[in-house]
Short mmCIF file of C-alpha atoms and ligand atoms in Angstrom, two decimals:
data_model
loop_
_atom_site.label_atom_id
_atom_site.label_comp_id
_atom_site.label_asym_id
_atom_site.label_seq_id
_atom_site.Cartn_x
_atom_site.Cartn_y
_atom_site.Cartn_z
CA MET A 1 -0.14 0.06 -0.12
CA ARG A 2 1.45 3.40 -0.44
CA ARG A 3 1.39 5.73 1.38
CA MET A 4 -1.07 9.13 0.90
CA ILE A 5 1.73 11.57 0.87
CA ASN A 6 3.15 9.86 -2.45
CA TRP A 7 -0.43 9.44 -4.06
CA ARG A 8 -0.86 11.82 -7.04
CA PRO A 9 -4.16 11.97 -8.38
CA PRO A 10 -4.05 11.30 -12.18
CA PRO A 11 -5.24 15.01 -13.82
CA LEU A 12 -8.85 13.67 -14.93
CA VAL A 13 -9.17 12.76 -10.62
CA ALA A 14 -7.22 15.66 -9.90
CA VAL A 15 -10.00 18.54 -12.10
CA ILE A 16 -13.15 16.40 -10.38
CA LEU A 17 -11.61 16.46 -7.20
CA GLY A 18 -10.90 20.46 -7.54
CA ALA A 19 -14.03 21.09 -8.94
CA LEU A 20 -16.12 18.98 -6.15
CA PRO A 21 -16.31 21.60 -3.68
CA PHE A 22 -18.10 23.96 -5.89
CA VAL A 23 -20.30 21.29 -7.30
CA ILE A 24 -21.58 20.79 -3.28
CA LEU A 25 -21.83 24.35 -2.40
CA LEU A 26 -24.33 25.05 -5.44
CA GLY A 27 -26.29 22.06 -4.84
CA VAL A 28 -26.33 22.80 -1.28
CA TYR A 29 -27.56 26.52 -1.89
CA LEU A 30 -29.89 24.80 -4.57
CA ILE A 31 -31.64 22.19 -2.68
CA ALA A 32 -32.01 25.00 0.27
CA SER A 33 -33.46 27.86 -1.88
CA ASP A 34 -36.05 25.51 -3.43
CA ILE A 35 -37.32 24.14 0.10
CA ARG A 36 -37.31 27.30 1.51
CA GLN A 37 -39.70 28.45 -1.73
CA THR A 38 -42.18 25.84 -2.12
CA GLU A 39 -42.61 26.82 1.90
CA ASN A 40 -42.84 30.15 1.47
CA PRO A 41 -42.96 31.63 -2.37
CA ASN A 42 -41.42 35.52 -1.46
CA ASP A 43 -38.66 34.25 0.69
CA LYS A 44 -36.05 36.32 0.33
CA LEU A 45 -32.95 34.56 2.19
CA LEU A 46 -32.45 32.26 -0.85
CA PRO A 47 -33.66 32.85 -4.02
CA PRO A 48 -34.10 30.50 -6.82
CA PRO A 49 -31.47 31.18 -9.54
CA ALA A 50 -34.04 32.65 -11.37
CA ALA A 51 -33.92 35.40 -9.66
CA PHE A 52 -30.90 36.23 -9.56
CA ALA A 53 -31.09 36.44 -13.24
CA ASP A 54 -33.73 39.25 -13.09
CA ALA A 55 -32.01 41.57 -10.18
CA MET A 56 -28.65 41.19 -12.22
CA ALA A 57 -30.48 41.78 -15.32
CA ARG A 58 -31.91 45.05 -13.95
CA MET A 59 -28.65 45.88 -12.58
CA ALA A 60 -26.52 45.32 -15.75
CA LEU A 61 -28.83 46.35 -18.35
CA LEU A 62 -30.77 49.05 -17.77
CA PRO A 63 -30.81 52.66 -16.98
CA ASP A 64 -31.13 53.07 -13.21
CA PRO A 65 -34.46 55.84 -13.35
CA ARG A 66 -33.23 57.95 -10.91
CA SER A 67 -29.10 58.37 -12.07
CA GLY A 68 -29.27 57.43 -15.45
CA ASN A 69 -26.43 54.91 -14.66
CA ILE A 70 -26.01 51.36 -15.07
CA LEU A 71 -25.31 50.63 -11.89
CA LEU A 72 -23.58 47.89 -11.98
CA TRP A 73 -20.87 49.20 -14.71
CA ALA A 74 -21.32 52.92 -12.59
CA ASP A 75 -20.31 50.67 -9.55
CA THR A 76 -17.44 48.58 -11.30
CA ALA A 77 -15.69 51.39 -12.48
CA ALA A 78 -15.67 53.77 -8.87
CA SER A 79 -14.46 50.60 -7.48
CA LEU A 80 -11.63 49.57 -9.60
CA GLY A 81 -10.75 53.09 -10.24
CA ARG A 82 -9.83 53.28 -5.51
CA LEU A 83 -8.81 49.86 -5.48
CA PHE A 84 -5.69 50.75 -8.17
CA THR A 85 -4.92 54.41 -7.58
CA GLY A 86 -4.74 52.80 -3.80
CA LEU A 87 -3.08 50.05 -5.04
CA GLY A 88 -1.16 51.92 -7.76
CA LEU A 89 0.18 53.84 -5.43
CA ALA A 90 1.06 51.64 -2.65
CA THR A 91 3.34 49.74 -4.79
CA ALA A 92 5.21 52.78 -6.36
CA ALA A 93 5.79 53.46 -2.71
CA GLY A 94 6.73 50.10 -1.57
CA PHE A 95 9.09 49.81 -4.65
CA VAL A 96 10.86 52.57 -3.86
CA PHE A 97 10.84 52.54 -0.06
CA GLY A 98 11.64 48.89 -0.09
CA LEU A 99 14.13 49.13 -1.95
CA ALA A 100 16.12 52.40 -0.46
CA MET A 101 15.34 50.98 2.93
CA GLY A 102 16.58 47.03 2.73
CA LEU A 103 19.94 48.87 0.34
CA LEU A 104 20.79 51.93 1.74
CA PRO A 105 22.20 51.32 5.69
CA LEU A 106 21.20 55.35 5.74
CA ALA A 107 17.47 55.15 4.42
CA GLY A 108 16.95 51.96 6.90
CA ARG A 109 17.94 53.92 9.64
CA THR A 110 15.74 56.43 9.05
CA PHE A 111 12.79 54.78 7.89
CA SER A 112 12.59 51.05 9.35
CA PRO A 113 11.90 51.86 12.71
CA PHE A 114 8.72 54.57 11.56
CA VAL A 115 7.36 51.48 9.66
CA ALA A 116 7.82 49.13 12.04
CA VAL A 117 5.68 51.11 14.46
CA PHE A 118 3.15 52.30 11.49
CA SER A 119 2.52 49.24 10.16
CA MET A 120 1.28 48.28 13.77
CA ALA A 121 -1.96 51.15 12.97
CA PRO A 122 -4.73 49.07 12.57
CA PRO A 123 -5.67 51.28 9.19
CA MET A 124 -9.61 50.78 10.40
CA ALA A 125 -9.04 52.88 13.38
CA LEU A 126 -7.75 55.67 11.48
CA LEU A 127 -10.54 55.67 8.64
CA PRO A 128 -12.09 58.29 11.04
CA ILE A 129 -9.00 60.78 10.76
CA LEU A 130 -9.13 60.34 7.20
CA PHE A 131 -12.66 61.08 6.90
CA ILE A 132 -12.30 64.15 9.04
CA VAL A 133 -9.56 65.21 7.48
CA PHE A 134 -9.87 64.77 3.80
CA GLY A 135 -13.55 64.67 3.24
CA LEU A 136 -16.16 62.11 2.11
CA GLY A 137 -14.59 61.77 -1.58
CA GLU A 138 -12.19 59.92 -3.23
CA ALA A 139 -9.45 60.98 -1.52
CA ALA A 140 -10.09 58.86 2.02
CA LYS A 141 -10.98 56.18 0.23
CA ILE A 142 -7.56 55.83 -1.56
CA ILE A 143 -5.36 56.50 1.38
CA LEU A 144 -7.02 54.38 3.15
CA ILE A 145 -6.09 51.47 0.66
CA PHE A 146 -2.55 52.50 0.34
CA ILE A 147 -2.25 53.48 4.34
CA GLY A 148 -3.52 49.42 4.94
CA VAL A 149 -1.20 47.80 1.74
CA ALA A 150 2.18 50.07 1.42
CA PRO A 151 3.59 49.48 5.15
CA PHE A 152 3.12 46.34 4.34
CA MET A 153 4.96 46.50 0.45
CA MET A 154 8.01 48.26 2.03
CA ARG A 155 9.17 46.13 4.55
CA ASP A 156 8.51 42.91 2.36
CA MET A 157 10.79 44.86 -0.06
CA ALA A 158 12.78 45.54 2.64
CA LEU A 159 13.40 42.36 3.67
CA ARG A 160 13.50 40.85 -0.47
CA VAL A 161 16.72 43.46 -1.15
CA ALA A 162 18.34 42.01 2.14
CA GLU A 163 18.17 38.55 1.08
CA LEU A 164 19.82 38.85 -2.32
CA PRO A 165 23.22 37.19 -1.73
CA PRO A 166 25.63 40.21 -0.37
CA GLU A 167 27.87 38.39 -3.41
CA GLN A 168 25.97 39.83 -5.57
CA LEU A 169 26.25 43.39 -4.28
CA ILE A 170 30.31 43.34 -3.62
CA LYS A 171 30.50 41.69 -7.43
CA ALA A 172 29.13 44.63 -9.05
CA GLN A 173 30.68 46.62 -6.76
CA THR A 174 33.99 45.16 -8.24
CA LEU A 175 32.98 45.05 -12.22
CA GLY A 176 33.14 49.39 -10.80
CA ALA A 177 29.15 49.26 -10.10
CA SER A 178 28.05 53.04 -8.48
CA THR A 179 25.49 53.11 -5.49
CA TRP A 180 22.89 54.36 -8.03
CA GLN A 181 24.03 51.26 -10.88
CA ILE A 182 23.83 48.39 -8.35
CA PHE A 183 20.43 50.16 -7.37
CA LEU A 184 19.00 50.28 -11.44
CA ARG A 185 20.24 46.99 -13.00
CA VAL A 186 21.49 44.52 -9.75
CA ALA A 187 18.67 45.40 -7.26
CA ALA A 188 15.67 46.57 -8.94
CA PRO A 189 15.37 44.10 -11.75
CA GLN A 190 15.66 41.28 -9.53
CA MET A 191 13.04 43.05 -6.82
CA ALA A 192 10.11 43.89 -9.83
CA PRO A 193 8.78 40.28 -10.35
CA ARG A 194 8.66 40.11 -6.11
CA LEU A 195 7.27 43.39 -5.91
CA ILE A 196 4.57 41.06 -8.37
CA ASP A 197 4.21 38.87 -5.10
CA ALA A 198 3.28 41.39 -2.93
CA LEU A 199 0.76 43.19 -5.23
CA ARG A 200 -0.71 39.62 -5.06
CA LEU A 201 -0.62 38.73 -1.50
CA SER A 202 -1.56 42.92 -1.21
CA LEU A 203 -5.04 42.22 -3.16
CA GLY A 204 -7.22 40.88 -0.70
CA PRO A 205 -6.65 43.38 2.15
CA ALA A 206 -7.15 45.93 -0.81
CA TRP A 207 -10.84 44.96 -1.18
CA LEU A 208 -10.87 45.06 2.34
CA PHE A 209 -10.39 48.29 3.28
CA LEU A 210 -12.01 49.40 -0.32
CA ILE A 211 -15.28 47.43 0.77
CA ALA A 212 -15.19 49.11 4.18
CA ALA A 213 -14.46 52.28 3.17
CA GLU A 214 -17.37 52.41 0.70
CA ALA A 215 -19.97 50.85 3.30
CA ILE A 216 -19.35 53.73 5.17
CA ALA A 217 -19.23 56.96 3.10
CA ALA A 218 -20.00 56.55 -0.52
CA THR A 219 -22.87 57.44 -2.92
CA GLU A 220 -21.73 54.20 -5.48
CA GLY A 221 -18.98 51.07 -5.61
CA LEU A 222 -19.55 47.84 -5.16
CA GLY A 223 -19.60 47.78 -1.57
CA TYR A 224 -21.59 51.15 -0.95
CA ARG A 225 -24.20 48.81 -3.69
CA ILE A 226 -23.84 45.64 -1.27
CA PHE A 227 -25.08 47.63 2.06
CA LEU A 228 -27.44 49.43 0.80
CA VAL A 229 -29.65 46.79 -0.75
CA ARG A 230 -28.81 45.32 2.16
CA ARG A 231 -31.38 46.93 4.57
CA TYR A 232 -33.96 44.77 1.53
CA LEU A 233 -33.25 42.00 2.29
CA ALA A 234 -32.14 41.83 -1.06
CA MET A 235 -30.03 38.73 -1.83
CA ASP A 236 -30.56 38.26 -5.36
CA VAL A 237 -28.56 41.50 -5.55
CA ILE A 238 -25.90 41.51 -2.80
CA LEU A 239 -25.18 37.37 -3.95
CA PRO A 240 -23.93 38.00 -7.43
CA TYR A 241 -22.23 41.54 -6.37
CA VAL A 242 -20.29 38.84 -4.26
CA ALA A 243 -19.45 36.93 -6.75
CA TRP A 244 -18.86 39.48 -9.04
CA ILE A 245 -16.04 40.81 -6.90
CA ILE A 246 -14.44 36.92 -6.38
CA LEU A 247 -14.31 37.36 -10.27
CA LEU A 248 -12.73 40.28 -10.48
CA ALA A 249 -10.06 40.10 -7.74
CA PHE A 250 -9.49 36.09 -8.97
CA LEU A 251 -8.41 38.02 -12.58
CA SER A 252 -6.20 40.91 -10.97
CA ASP A 253 -4.49 37.86 -9.27
CA TYR A 254 -4.58 35.52 -12.54
CA LEU A 255 -3.11 38.57 -14.78
CA LEU A 256 -0.41 39.36 -12.50
CA ARG A 257 0.80 35.62 -12.28
CA LYS A 258 0.62 35.67 -15.90
CA LEU A 259 2.24 38.73 -16.19
CA GLN A 260 5.04 37.87 -13.45
CA GLN A 261 5.84 34.67 -15.82
CA ARG A 262 6.18 37.02 -19.29
CA ALA A 263 8.05 39.63 -17.75
CA PHE A 264 10.55 37.85 -15.87
CA PRO A 265 11.87 34.19 -17.30
CA TRP A 266 14.87 33.91 -15.15
CA PHE A 267 12.74 33.72 -12.36
CA GLN A 268 10.36 30.75 -12.98
CA LYS A 269 13.94 29.16 -13.08
CA GLU A 270 15.45 30.46 -10.44
CA LYS A 271 12.41 29.19 -8.04
CA ALA A 272 12.21 25.99 -9.94
CA MET B 1 53.54 44.98 -13.11
CA THR B 2 52.17 44.63 -9.84
CA GLU B 3 54.10 45.31 -6.05
CA ILE B 4 51.45 44.30 -3.22
CA SER B 5 53.02 44.86 0.05
CA ILE B 6 50.96 43.37 3.44
CA LYS B 7 52.69 44.85 6.35
CA ASN B 8 51.56 43.39 10.19
CA LEU B 9 47.88 42.70 9.03
CA CYS B 10 45.48 42.20 11.96
CA LYS B 11 41.92 41.07 12.19
CA GLU B 12 39.79 40.99 14.90
CA TYR B 13 35.98 40.53 15.05
CA ASN B 14 34.40 41.83 17.97
CA ASP B 15 37.73 40.96 20.03
CA ALA B 16 38.36 37.65 18.69
CA PRO B 17 40.98 37.67 16.38
CA VAL B 18 40.66 35.96 12.72
CA LEU B 19 44.13 37.38 11.80
CA ARG B 20 47.36 38.29 13.01
CA ASN B 21 50.64 39.55 11.96
CA VAL B 22 50.38 39.04 8.51
CA ASN B 23 53.27 39.17 6.13
CA MET B 24 53.63 39.15 2.51
CA GLU B 25 55.08 40.66 -0.28
CA ILE B 26 54.08 39.99 -4.27
CA SER B 27 56.08 41.26 -6.83
CA GLY B 28 55.48 40.85 -10.09
CA GLU B 29 51.77 38.74 -11.69
CA GLU B 30 52.34 35.37 -9.11
CA PHE B 31 49.68 33.43 -8.75
CA CYS B 32 49.42 32.69 -4.74
CA VAL B 33 47.27 29.61 -3.41
CA ILE B 34 45.62 29.84 0.31
CA VAL B 35 45.43 27.19 2.34
CA GLY B 36 44.75 26.69 5.60
CA ALA B 37 42.13 24.87 8.19
CA SER B 38 38.36 25.32 8.07
CA GLY B 39 37.31 29.20 9.91
CA CYS B 40 41.53 30.21 10.55
CA GLY B 41 40.43 33.09 8.21
CA LYS B 42 40.97 32.68 4.37
CA SER B 43 38.07 34.19 3.21
CA THR B 44 38.42 36.82 5.69
CA PHE B 45 41.97 37.58 4.09
CA LEU B 46 40.89 37.71 0.52
CA ARG B 47 37.69 40.42 1.85
CA ILE B 48 40.48 42.54 3.58
CA LEU B 49 42.10 42.44 0.46
CA LEU B 50 38.55 43.18 -1.88
CA GLY B 51 37.90 46.47 0.48
CA GLU B 52 35.21 44.63 1.65
CA ILE B 53 36.11 44.95 5.23
CA GLN B 54 38.91 46.58 6.43
CA PRO B 55 41.61 45.34 8.76
CA SER B 56 41.89 45.96 12.70
CA SER B 57 45.36 47.25 11.76
CA GLY B 58 48.48 47.03 9.29
CA GLU B 59 48.26 48.45 6.01
CA ILE B 60 48.09 47.36 2.59
CA ARG B 61 49.64 48.97 -0.55
CA ILE B 62 49.00 48.00 -3.43
CA ASP B 63 51.97 49.70 -6.32
CA GLY B 64 52.89 51.78 -2.93
CA ARG B 65 49.14 53.25 -2.69
CA PRO B 66 47.12 52.36 0.24
CA LEU B 67 44.93 49.57 -0.91
CA PRO B 68 41.21 51.59 -1.17
CA PRO B 69 38.48 51.03 1.38
CA GLU B 70 35.51 50.14 -1.19
CA PRO B 71 35.60 46.95 -3.51
CA GLY B 72 36.41 48.65 -7.09
CA PRO B 73 36.76 47.35 -10.95
CA GLU B 74 40.72 47.08 -10.45
CA ARG B 75 40.47 43.97 -7.92
CA GLY B 76 37.62 41.43 -9.57
CA VAL B 77 36.65 38.43 -7.47
CA VAL B 78 34.62 34.78 -8.58
CA TYR B 79 33.54 33.19 -5.16
CA GLN B 80 32.34 29.46 -4.99
CA ARG B 81 28.47 30.91 -5.48
CA TYR B 82 26.47 34.10 -6.61
CA SER B 83 29.23 35.53 -8.38
CA VAL B 84 26.80 36.25 -11.71
CA PHE B 85 23.53 37.95 -12.00
CA PRO B 86 20.04 35.58 -12.46
CA HIS B 87 18.04 38.20 -13.73
CA MET B 88 20.30 38.71 -16.79
CA SER B 89 21.50 36.37 -20.12
CA VAL B 90 25.23 35.72 -20.08
CA LEU B 91 25.88 38.09 -22.54
CA GLU B 92 24.43 40.73 -20.39
CA ASN B 93 26.24 39.56 -17.56
CA VAL B 94 28.89 40.13 -19.11
CA MET B 95 28.91 43.34 -20.92
CA LEU B 96 27.35 44.58 -16.93
CA GLY B 97 30.69 46.19 -16.79
CA PRO B 98 31.65 48.07 -19.56
CA GLY B 99 27.53 49.53 -19.14
CA PHE B 100 28.55 50.36 -15.12
CA ALA B 101 31.73 52.08 -17.16
CA ALA B 102 30.44 53.97 -20.00
CA SER B 103 26.67 55.51 -18.62
CA PRO B 104 26.20 56.55 -15.27
CA LEU B 105 23.02 57.38 -15.05
CA LEU B 106 21.75 54.35 -16.99
CA GLY B 107 24.30 51.96 -16.38
CA ARG B 108 23.82 49.99 -19.96
CA LEU B 109 25.15 50.95 -23.42
CA SER B 110 23.10 51.16 -26.50
CA GLY B 111 24.27 51.50 -30.10
CA LYS B 112 26.88 51.54 -32.30
CA ARG B 113 29.08 50.70 -28.18
CA ARG B 114 27.29 48.13 -27.59
CA ARG B 115 27.89 46.62 -30.43
CA ALA B 116 31.70 46.94 -29.72
CA ALA B 117 31.01 46.13 -26.40
CA ALA B 118 29.46 43.12 -27.13
CA ASP B 119 31.90 41.99 -29.41
CA GLU B 120 34.48 41.72 -26.55
CA ALA B 121 32.41 40.07 -24.69
CA MET B 122 31.81 37.32 -27.01
CA HIS B 123 35.43 37.70 -26.86
CA TYR B 124 36.17 36.45 -23.00
CA LEU B 125 32.83 34.46 -23.38
CA ARG B 126 35.18 32.45 -26.83
CA GLU B 127 38.33 32.23 -23.88
CA VAL B 128 36.03 30.41 -21.86
CA GLY B 129 34.51 28.46 -23.54
CA LEU B 130 30.74 29.76 -23.53
CA ASP B 131 30.23 31.77 -26.81
CA HIS B 132 27.32 28.57 -27.49
CA ALA B 133 25.39 29.72 -24.64
CA CYS B 134 25.45 33.61 -24.20
CA SER B 135 21.56 33.79 -24.60
CA LEU B 136 21.08 31.86 -21.70
CA TYR B 137 20.37 32.70 -18.01
CA PRO B 138 22.50 31.70 -15.92
CA ALA B 139 19.95 29.10 -14.09
CA SER B 140 20.10 26.84 -17.63
CA LEU B 141 23.61 26.40 -16.59
CA SER B 142 26.29 24.67 -14.76
CA GLY B 143 27.88 24.61 -11.83
CA GLY B 144 31.17 24.60 -14.01
CA MET B 145 29.50 27.00 -17.04
CA GLN B 146 28.27 29.20 -14.17
CA GLN B 147 31.96 30.06 -13.03
CA ARG B 148 33.41 30.16 -16.67
CA LEU B 149 30.53 33.25 -16.36
CA ALA B 150 31.73 34.59 -13.56
CA LEU B 151 35.55 34.56 -14.95
CA ALA B 152 34.53 36.48 -17.95
CA GLN B 153 32.65 38.83 -16.58
CA ALA B 154 35.40 39.75 -13.61
CA LEU B 155 38.26 39.24 -16.90
CA ILE B 156 36.37 41.95 -19.08
CA MET B 157 37.32 44.60 -16.46
CA LYS B 158 41.04 44.00 -16.66
CA PRO B 159 41.40 43.98 -13.30
CA GLN B 160 45.23 44.24 -11.84
CA ILE B 161 44.04 41.55 -9.40
CA LEU B 162 41.54 38.58 -9.42
CA LEU B 163 40.30 36.83 -5.86
CA LEU B 164 39.41 33.69 -6.11
CA ASP B 165 37.76 32.59 -3.42
CA GLU B 166 36.99 28.18 -3.70
CA PRO B 167 36.12 29.44 -6.73
CA PHE B 168 35.99 25.29 -7.66
CA GLY B 169 34.92 23.99 -4.68
CA ALA B 170 31.73 23.07 -5.56
CA LEU B 171 32.34 21.35 -8.97
CA ASP B 172 32.85 17.66 -9.95
CA PRO B 173 36.25 16.42 -10.16
CA GLY B 174 36.31 15.95 -13.96
CA THR B 175 35.31 19.71 -14.41
CA ARG B 176 37.08 20.90 -11.77
CA LYS B 177 39.95 19.47 -14.23
CA ASP B 178 38.83 21.31 -16.64
CA MET B 179 38.74 24.45 -14.71
CA GLN B 180 41.72 24.66 -13.41
CA ASP B 181 43.32 24.42 -17.46
CA LEU B 182 41.41 27.14 -17.93
CA ILE B 183 42.48 29.71 -14.89
CA LEU B 184 45.43 29.37 -15.59
CA ARG B 185 45.52 29.93 -19.03
CA LEU B 186 43.36 32.81 -18.17
CA TRP B 187 46.20 33.91 -15.81
CA ARG B 188 48.81 33.50 -18.11
CA GLU B 189 47.53 35.68 -20.69
CA ASN B 190 45.68 38.79 -18.30
CA ARG B 191 48.43 39.44 -16.59
CA MET B 192 47.35 39.89 -13.22
CA VAL B 193 48.06 38.75 -9.60
CA VAL B 194 45.56 35.78 -8.79
CA PHE B 195 44.66 35.24 -4.79
CA MET B 196 43.30 31.83 -4.64
CA VAL B 197 41.67 29.60 -1.78
CA THR B 198 41.36 26.39 -1.36
CA HIS B 199 40.89 22.73 0.23
CA ASP B 200 42.68 21.00 -2.59
CA LEU B 201 46.79 21.06 -1.93
CA GLU B 202 47.09 19.34 -4.88
CA GLU B 203 45.44 21.76 -6.41
CA GLY B 204 47.35 24.54 -5.20
CA PHE B 205 50.48 22.66 -5.85
CA MET B 206 49.62 22.25 -9.18
CA LEU B 207 48.45 26.01 -9.93
CA GLY B 208 50.15 27.72 -7.94
CA THR B 209 53.64 30.20 -8.01
CA ARG B 210 53.46 30.45 -4.71
CA VAL B 211 51.59 28.53 -1.80
CA VAL B 212 51.36 30.18 1.80
CA VAL B 213 49.18 28.19 4.22
CA PHE B 214 47.67 29.97 7.21
CA ASP B 215 47.27 28.40 10.12
CA LYS B 216 46.69 28.68 14.01
CA ILE B 217 49.22 30.24 16.20
CA PRO B 218 48.79 29.14 19.96
CA SER B 219 49.39 33.00 21.69
CA LEU B 220 53.09 32.50 23.40
CA LYS B 221 51.60 34.45 26.62
CA ASP B 222 48.05 32.69 27.67
CA GLY B 223 49.22 29.12 26.34
CA ASN B 224 46.56 27.37 23.88
CA GLU B 225 44.07 30.15 23.89
CA ASN B 226 43.70 31.29 19.82
CA SER B 227 44.90 34.54 18.88
CA GLY B 228 44.27 34.04 15.85
CA ALA B 229 46.36 33.14 12.51
CA THR B 230 49.32 33.87 10.46
CA ILE B 231 50.77 33.07 7.04
CA THR B 232 52.82 29.46 8.95
CA TYR B 233 54.77 28.69 5.26
CA ASP B 234 55.37 30.63 1.89
CA ILE B 235 56.61 27.89 -0.33
CA PRO B 236 57.45 29.38 -4.10
CA LEU B 237 56.62 27.18 -6.50
CA ASN B 238 56.63 27.00 -10.78
CA GLY B 239 59.26 29.68 -11.14
CA ARG B 240 59.07 28.81 -14.53
CA ARG B 241 55.57 29.01 -15.08
CA LYS B 242 55.56 32.92 -14.18
CA PRO B 243 54.21 34.83 -17.20
CA CYS B 244 57.93 35.94 -19.86
CA ASP B 245 57.96 39.44 -20.07
N1 ATP C 301 31.05 39.02 10.01
C1 ATP C 301 31.70 37.87 10.85
N2 ATP C 301 32.21 38.51 12.20
C2 ATP C 301 32.23 37.78 13.50
N3 ATP C 301 33.55 36.27 12.91
C3 ATP C 301 33.14 35.75 11.74
C4 ATP C 301 33.19 36.96 11.28
N4 ATP C 301 32.87 36.73 9.41
C5 ATP C 301 33.99 35.23 9.79
N5 ATP C 301 34.30 35.26 11.48
C6 ATP C 301 34.98 34.85 11.68
O1 ATP C 301 36.27 34.58 11.90
C7 ATP C 301 36.72 33.26 11.25
C8 ATP C 301 37.62 33.16 9.74
O2 ATP C 301 36.60 32.71 9.05
P1 ATP C 301 36.72 32.89 7.73
O3 ATP C 301 35.55 32.58 7.02
O4 ATP C 301 37.79 33.75 7.20
O5 ATP C 301 37.74 31.48 7.80
P2 ATP C 301 37.97 30.09 6.52
O6 ATP C 301 39.19 29.77 6.25
O7 ATP C 301 38.00 30.84 4.46
O8 ATP C 301 37.15 29.33 6.61
P3 ATP C 301 36.63 28.32 5.70
O9 ATP C 301 37.78 27.17 4.89
O10 ATP C 301 35.49 26.93 6.29
O11 ATP C 301 36.32 28.92 4.38
C9 ATP C 301 35.44 31.98 11.62
O12 ATP C 301 36.33 31.88 12.87
C10 ATP C 301 34.40 32.90 11.72
O13 ATP C 301 33.47 32.53 12.43
MG1 MG C 302 36.42 30.62 3.19
#
């Protein structure tokens, strides 16, 4: 009898196993929904698939009578705009500060303690301050995402730079490199694929901060919509919206992974 | 001709002496092999020569001038591992040094000068037998090929001194033999002083024009207590092999 740790499912079995939890979840929902619908056709808690289709057709295809916008797309555009602005700023700051902190003892001594302390501040506790200072507009939400994600990225980059073998930095110096040239040609290019890893890990927290900020103060956005329709127990809108958010997050993660494989082929080889 | 003079060199790490009163004179393009027990300070000695760390006392002069306190292009190095850059192709690795020299801002060459540098880099790659692999990444190279690349990358800078810290330590015996022939040929052709640390005495005696042995000396006063290593033997060898002038 082979040990379990040595038994690898054949490809087809692996696909079936991977799909199984999804199928079970779906099956359980459909059965539970059906039971509730037969008891009470007006039940709002577990709507049947047709209700989702109706609600989504309303949200994604017809303009909202009050604003004239098609809500799903308006919400998606607003949320992704905030998310990517915040993440973009955090990534840029993480790259520049993290590399500087990891590469230059002077910058490390100056910023590391500050970043280490500041990264312990719960971003949600700072949100009221952001609303007070920046108002209820876009800035506060973007800054919340930035504050929530940037310290992690800076620290992660600084650690990754410190992991570069010291031999490499010495070798570069024996090839005549200046500090700037080492940054530009040795450290930064090797950190770029690792920055993508850090960005992928930050997607989850960034969505969390985005939805939280939108739930508290916004006039559009995916998080705003979910919390708005909660008042009417509109599960037929909430559940598809959640699925849509999951899809967006999954797609961004997938695209980042593909980008890393395409743009940095050496990184895959080095890891293998 | 390179003159290196090392006088009363001492190195301590947090009061623990590692090197003690190392003296050495080198004149001309010697191939100096350094042997000694593990942990006796051979790598420390090379790192001081490289300028990576500073001696606690004593002085080193090259051609009469004090050793620069930082690594620089006049002193090349090849380690046992991590001597090449994993994110660059073989050719890019060799062109890196010339790129640094030519462009302070971008650290890379373009246009006509790039083609000239690529030609020169290919020359060194042919020298070490890697011209066929010029577009590969280092991760696709074998251990021996990576060390050849590291040599080409160092040699294109035309260093006055080349420091090798167990460069063949991780290679199989056959590859090792090839690399020994290669390093001897490169040393003859490129007119430089080589310092090479090895644990293989046979290799040391075959390659060197000089073999220096580092060994711990028990302190005279405190009996057994360790007081750092120094050169206990300095054996001239293979005089005939000196590069002809
Ligand atoms: N940065 C450091 N701080 C404190 N002690 C150190 C440091 N680097 C080396 N040492 C100590 O100095 C001694 C000499 O180290 P070194 O690496 O020079 O030995 P080595 O002769 O190269 O040994 P090996 O043959 O194993 O490579 C060792 O005892 C080591 O523990
Ligand atoms: Mg050593």
